Amino acid sequence: AQSVTQLDSQVPVFEEAPVELRCNYSSSVSVYLFWYVQYPNQGLQLLLKYLSGSTLVKGINGFEAEFNKSQTSFHLRKPSVHISDTAEYFCAVSELYGNTPLVFGKGTRLSVIA
Amino acid sequence: DTGVSQNPRHKITKRGQNVTFRCDPISEHNRLYWYRQTLGQGPEFLTYFQNEAQLEKSRLLSDRFSAERPKGSFSTLEIQRTEQGDSAMYLCASSFVVRPHGGDTQYFGPGTRLTVL
């Protein structure tokens, strides 16, 4: 079984500052990794996903994440945040080649301060 | 492509009543998922369909929960004899899968917020 730990429940950051949202996972098999964003009163939207290949994955809205197999991490980064990035961010994992569902972390609330 | 839609967006009911939620996936998506999200938590998987076949239902929270996708298009999630602990956001997602591999991108609807009084 897989599990996901998002190490920070809330991250406040000033506008135009860089941000890193941390995600660690646990699995006995190889996995796919995802980051989703949830804006208020909206559904989750995929930011990026890692399936294979390059460990640095670029997503929408200037976000990127790096898969680190040895540290079982998939941290999300953005070099300069905007007010509009204020949202809840969820890291998720699913089993490679399996029909297993997504397993989500508890989320990190990013608050961008003007 | 109008996205995944869910109805109703909000449902308030009294304990013991039955409720049914509807999800309309993106057209031509063959997979449909149901999740539950409680305050301060990430979405929790409940069940999913490949076309009209329900491939996983062991994660449904109790036998009071059931889901259908009769024609492989829209789906319904029913909760019988609701309890206060059922209060949550119920999310639906859909995806298109050519072959099962677990890496499909799921597109989520806005959710149905259930409040059980």
Coordinates of N, CA, C and O in Angstrom, one line a residue, chain A residues 24-89:
Chain A
N24 N 6.6 13.6 0.7 CA 7.3 12.3 0.8 C 6.2 11.2 0.6 O 5.1 11.3 1.1
Y25 N 6.7 10.1 0.0 CA 5.8 9.0 -0.2 C 6.4 7.7 0.3 O 7.6 7.6 0.5
S26 N 5.5 6.8 0.5 CA 6.0 5.4 1.0 C 5.3 4.4 0.1 O 4.1 4.5 -0.1
S27 N 6.1 3.5 -0.5 CA 5.5 2.4 -1.3 C 6.5 1.3 -1.4 O 7.7 1.5 -1.5
S28 N 6.0 0.1 -1.5 CA 6.8 -1.1 -1.7 C 7.1 -1.4 -3.2 O 7.9 -2.2 -3.5
V29 N 6.4 -0.6 -4.0 CA 6.6 -0.8 -5.5 C 6.8 0.6 -6.1 O 6.7 1.6 -5.4
S30 N 7.2 0.6 -7.4 CA 7.4 1.8 -8.1 C 6.1 2.5 -8.3 O 5.0 1.9 -8.3
V31 N 6.2 3.9 -8.3 CA 4.9 4.7 -8.3 C 4.9 5.7 -9.4 O 6.0 6.1 -9.9
Y32 N 3.8 6.2 -9.7 CA 3.6 7.5 -10.4 C 3.3 8.5 -9.3 O 2.7 8.3 -8.3
L33 N 3.7 9.8 -9.6 CA 3.5 10.9 -8.7 C 2.8 12.1 -9.3 O 3.0 12.4 -10.5
F34 N 1.9 12.7 -8.6 CA 1.1 13.8 -9.1 C 1.1 15.0 -8.1 O 1.2 14.7 -6.8
W35 N 0.9 16.2 -8.6 CA 0.5 17.3 -7.8 C -0.8 17.9 -8.4 O -0.8 18.2 -9.6
Y36 N -1.7 18.1 -7.5 CA -3.0 18.7 -7.9 C -3.2 20.0 -7.0 O -2.7 20.1 -5.9
V37 N -3.9 21.0 -7.6 CA -4.2 22.2 -6.9 C -5.7 22.4 -6.8 O -6.4 22.0 -7.7
Q38 N -6.2 22.8 -5.7 CA -7.6 23.1 -5.5 C -7.8 24.5 -5.1 O -7.4 24.9 -4.0
Y39 N -8.4 25.3 -6.0 CA -8.8 26.7 -5.7 C -10.1 26.6 -4.9 O -10.9 25.7 -5.1
P40 N -10.4 27.7 -4.2 CA -11.7 27.7 -3.4 C -12.9 27.5 -4.3 O -13.0 28.1 -5.4
N41 N -13.8 26.6 -3.8 CA -15.0 26.3 -4.5 C -14.8 25.7 -5.9 O -15.7 25.8 -6.7
Q42 N -13.7 25.1 -6.1 CA -13.4 24.5 -7.4 C -12.9 23.0 -7.2 O -12.5 22.7 -6.1
G43 N -13.0 22.3 -8.3 CA -12.4 20.9 -8.2 C -10.9 20.9 -8.3 O -10.3 21.9 -8.6
L44 N -10.3 19.8 -8.1 CA -8.9 19.6 -8.2 C -8.4 19.7 -9.7 O -9.1 19.2 -10.6
Q45 N -7.3 20.3 -9.9 CA -6.7 20.5 -11.2 C -5.3 20.0 -11.2 O -4.5 20.3 -10.3
L46 N -5.0 19.2 -12.2 CA -3.6 18.6 -12.3 C -2.6 19.7 -12.6 O -2.7 20.5 -13.5
L47 N -1.6 19.8 -11.7 CA -0.4 20.7 -12.0 C 0.6 20.1 -12.8 O 1.2 20.6 -13.7
L48 N 1.0 18.9 -12.4 CA 2.0 18.1 -13.1 C 2.0 16.7 -12.6 O 1.4 16.4 -11.6
K49 N 2.7 15.8 -13.4 CA 2.8 14.4 -12.9 C 4.1 13.8 -13.4 O 4.7 14.2 -14.5
Y50 N 4.6 12.9 -12.7 CA 5.8 12.1 -13.0 C 5.4 10.7 -13.3 O 4.9 10.0 -12.5
L51 N 5.7 10.3 -14.6 CA 5.4 8.9 -15.0 C 6.8 8.1 -15.1 O 6.9 7.0 -14.7
S52 N 7.7 8.8 -15.9 CA 9.0 8.1 -16.1 C 9.9 9.2 -16.7 O 9.4 10.3 -17.0
G53 N 11.1 8.8 -17.0 CA 12.0 9.7 -17.7 C 12.7 10.8 -16.8 O 13.0 10.5 -15.6
S54 N 12.8 12.0 -17.3 CA 13.5 13.0 -16.5 C 12.8 13.2 -15.2 O 11.6 13.3 -15.0
T55 N 13.7 13.3 -14.1 CA 13.1 13.5 -12.8 C 12.6 14.9 -12.5 O 11.9 15.1 -11.5
L56 N 13.0 15.8 -13.3 CA 12.5 17.2 -13.2 C 11.3 17.4 -14.1 O 11.4 17.3 -15.3
V57 N 10.1 17.6 -13.5 CA 8.9 17.7 -14.2 C 8.4 19.1 -14.2 O 8.3 19.7 -13.1
K58 N 8.0 19.7 -15.4 CA 7.5 21.0 -15.4 C 6.0 20.9 -15.6 O 5.5 20.1 -16.4
G59 N 5.3 21.8 -14.9 CA 3.8 21.8 -15.0 C 3.3 23.1 -15.4 O 4.0 24.0 -15.9
I60 N 2.0 23.3 -15.1 CA 1.3 24.6 -15.5 C 1.6 25.7 -14.5 O 2.1 25.4 -13.4
N61 N 1.4 26.9 -14.9 CA 1.5 28.0 -14.0 C 2.9 28.2 -13.4 O 3.0 28.8 -12.3
G62 N 3.9 27.8 -14.1 CA 5.3 28.0 -13.6 C 5.8 27.0 -12.5 O 6.9 27.2 -12.0
F63 N 5.0 26.0 -12.2 CA 5.4 25.1 -11.2 C 6.3 24.0 -11.8 O 6.1 23.6 -12.9
E64 N 7.1 23.4 -10.9 CA 7.9 22.2 -11.3 C 8.1 21.4 -10.1 O 8.0 21.9 -8.9
A65 N 8.5 20.1 -10.3 CA 8.7 19.2 -9.2 C 9.8 18.3 -9.6 O 10.0 17.9 -10.7
E66 N 10.5 17.8 -8.6 CA 11.6 16.9 -8.8 C 11.4 15.6 -8.1 O 11.2 15.6 -6.8
F67 N 11.5 14.5 -8.8 CA 11.3 13.2 -8.2 C 12.7 12.7 -7.7 O 13.7 12.7 -8.5
N68 N 12.7 12.3 -6.5 CA 14.0 11.8 -5.9 C 13.7 10.5 -5.3 O 13.1 10.3 -4.2
K69 N 14.1 9.4 -6.0 CA 13.7 8.1 -5.6 C 14.4 7.7 -4.3 O 13.8 7.0 -3.5
S70 N 15.7 8.1 -4.2 CA 16.4 7.6 -3.0 C 15.8 8.3 -1.7 O 15.8 7.7 -0.6
Q71 N 15.3 9.5 -1.8 CA 14.7 10.1 -0.7 C 13.1 10.0 -0.7 O 12.5 10.5 0.2
T72 N 12.6 9.3 -1.6 CA 11.2 9.1 -1.8 C 10.4 10.4 -1.6 O 9.5 10.5 -0.9
S73 N 10.9 11.4 -2.4 CA 10.3 12.7 -2.3 C 9.9 13.2 -3.7 O 10.4 12.8 -4.7
F74 N 9.0 14.2 -3.7 CA 8.5 14.8 -4.9 C 8.0 16.2 -4.6 O 6.9 16.5 -4.5
H75 N 9.0 17.0 -4.3 CA 8.7 18.4 -3.8 C 8.3 19.3 -4.9 O 8.9 19.2 -6.0
L76 N 7.4 20.2 -4.7 CA 6.9 21.1 -5.7 C 7.5 22.5 -5.4 O 7.6 22.9 -4.3
R77 N 7.9 23.1 -6.5 CA 8.6 24.4 -6.4 C 8.1 25.4 -7.4 O 7.6 25.1 -8.5
K78 N 8.2 26.7 -7.0 CA 7.9 27.8 -8.0 C 8.9 28.9 -7.6 O 8.9 29.3 -6.4
P79 N 9.6 29.5 -8.6 CA 10.6 30.5 -8.2 C 10.0 31.8 -7.8 O 10.7 32.6 -7.1
S80 N 8.8 32.2 -8.2 CA 8.2 33.4 -7.8 C 6.7 33.3 -7.8 O 6.1 33.1 -8.9
V81 N 6.1 33.4 -6.6 CA 4.6 33.1 -6.5 C 3.8 34.4 -6.7 O 4.3 35.5 -6.5
H82 N 2.6 34.2 -7.1 CA 1.6 35.3 -7.3 C 0.5 35.1 -6.3 O 0.2 34.0 -5.8
I83 N -0.2 36.2 -6.1 CA -1.4 36.2 -5.2 C -2.4 35.0 -5.7 O -3.0 34.3 -4.9
S84 N -2.5 34.9 -7.0 CA -3.4 33.9 -7.6 C -3.0 32.5 -7.3 O -3.8 31.5 -7.6
D85 N -1.8 32.2 -6.8 CA -1.4 30.9 -6.4 C -1.9 30.4 -5.1 O -1.7 29.3 -4.7
T86 N -2.6 31.3 -4.4 CA -3.2 30.9 -3.1 C -4.2 29.8 -3.3 O -5.2 30.0 -4.0
A87 N -4.0 28.7 -2.7 CA -4.8 27.5 -2.9 C -4.3 26.4 -2.0 O -3.4 26.5 -1.3
E88 N -5.1 25.3 -2.1 CA -4.6 24.0 -1.4 C -3.9 23.1 -2.5 O -4.4 23.0 -3.6
Y89 N -2.8 22.6 -2.1 CA -2.0 21.8 -3.0 C -1.9 20.3 -2.4 O -1.6 20.1 -1.3

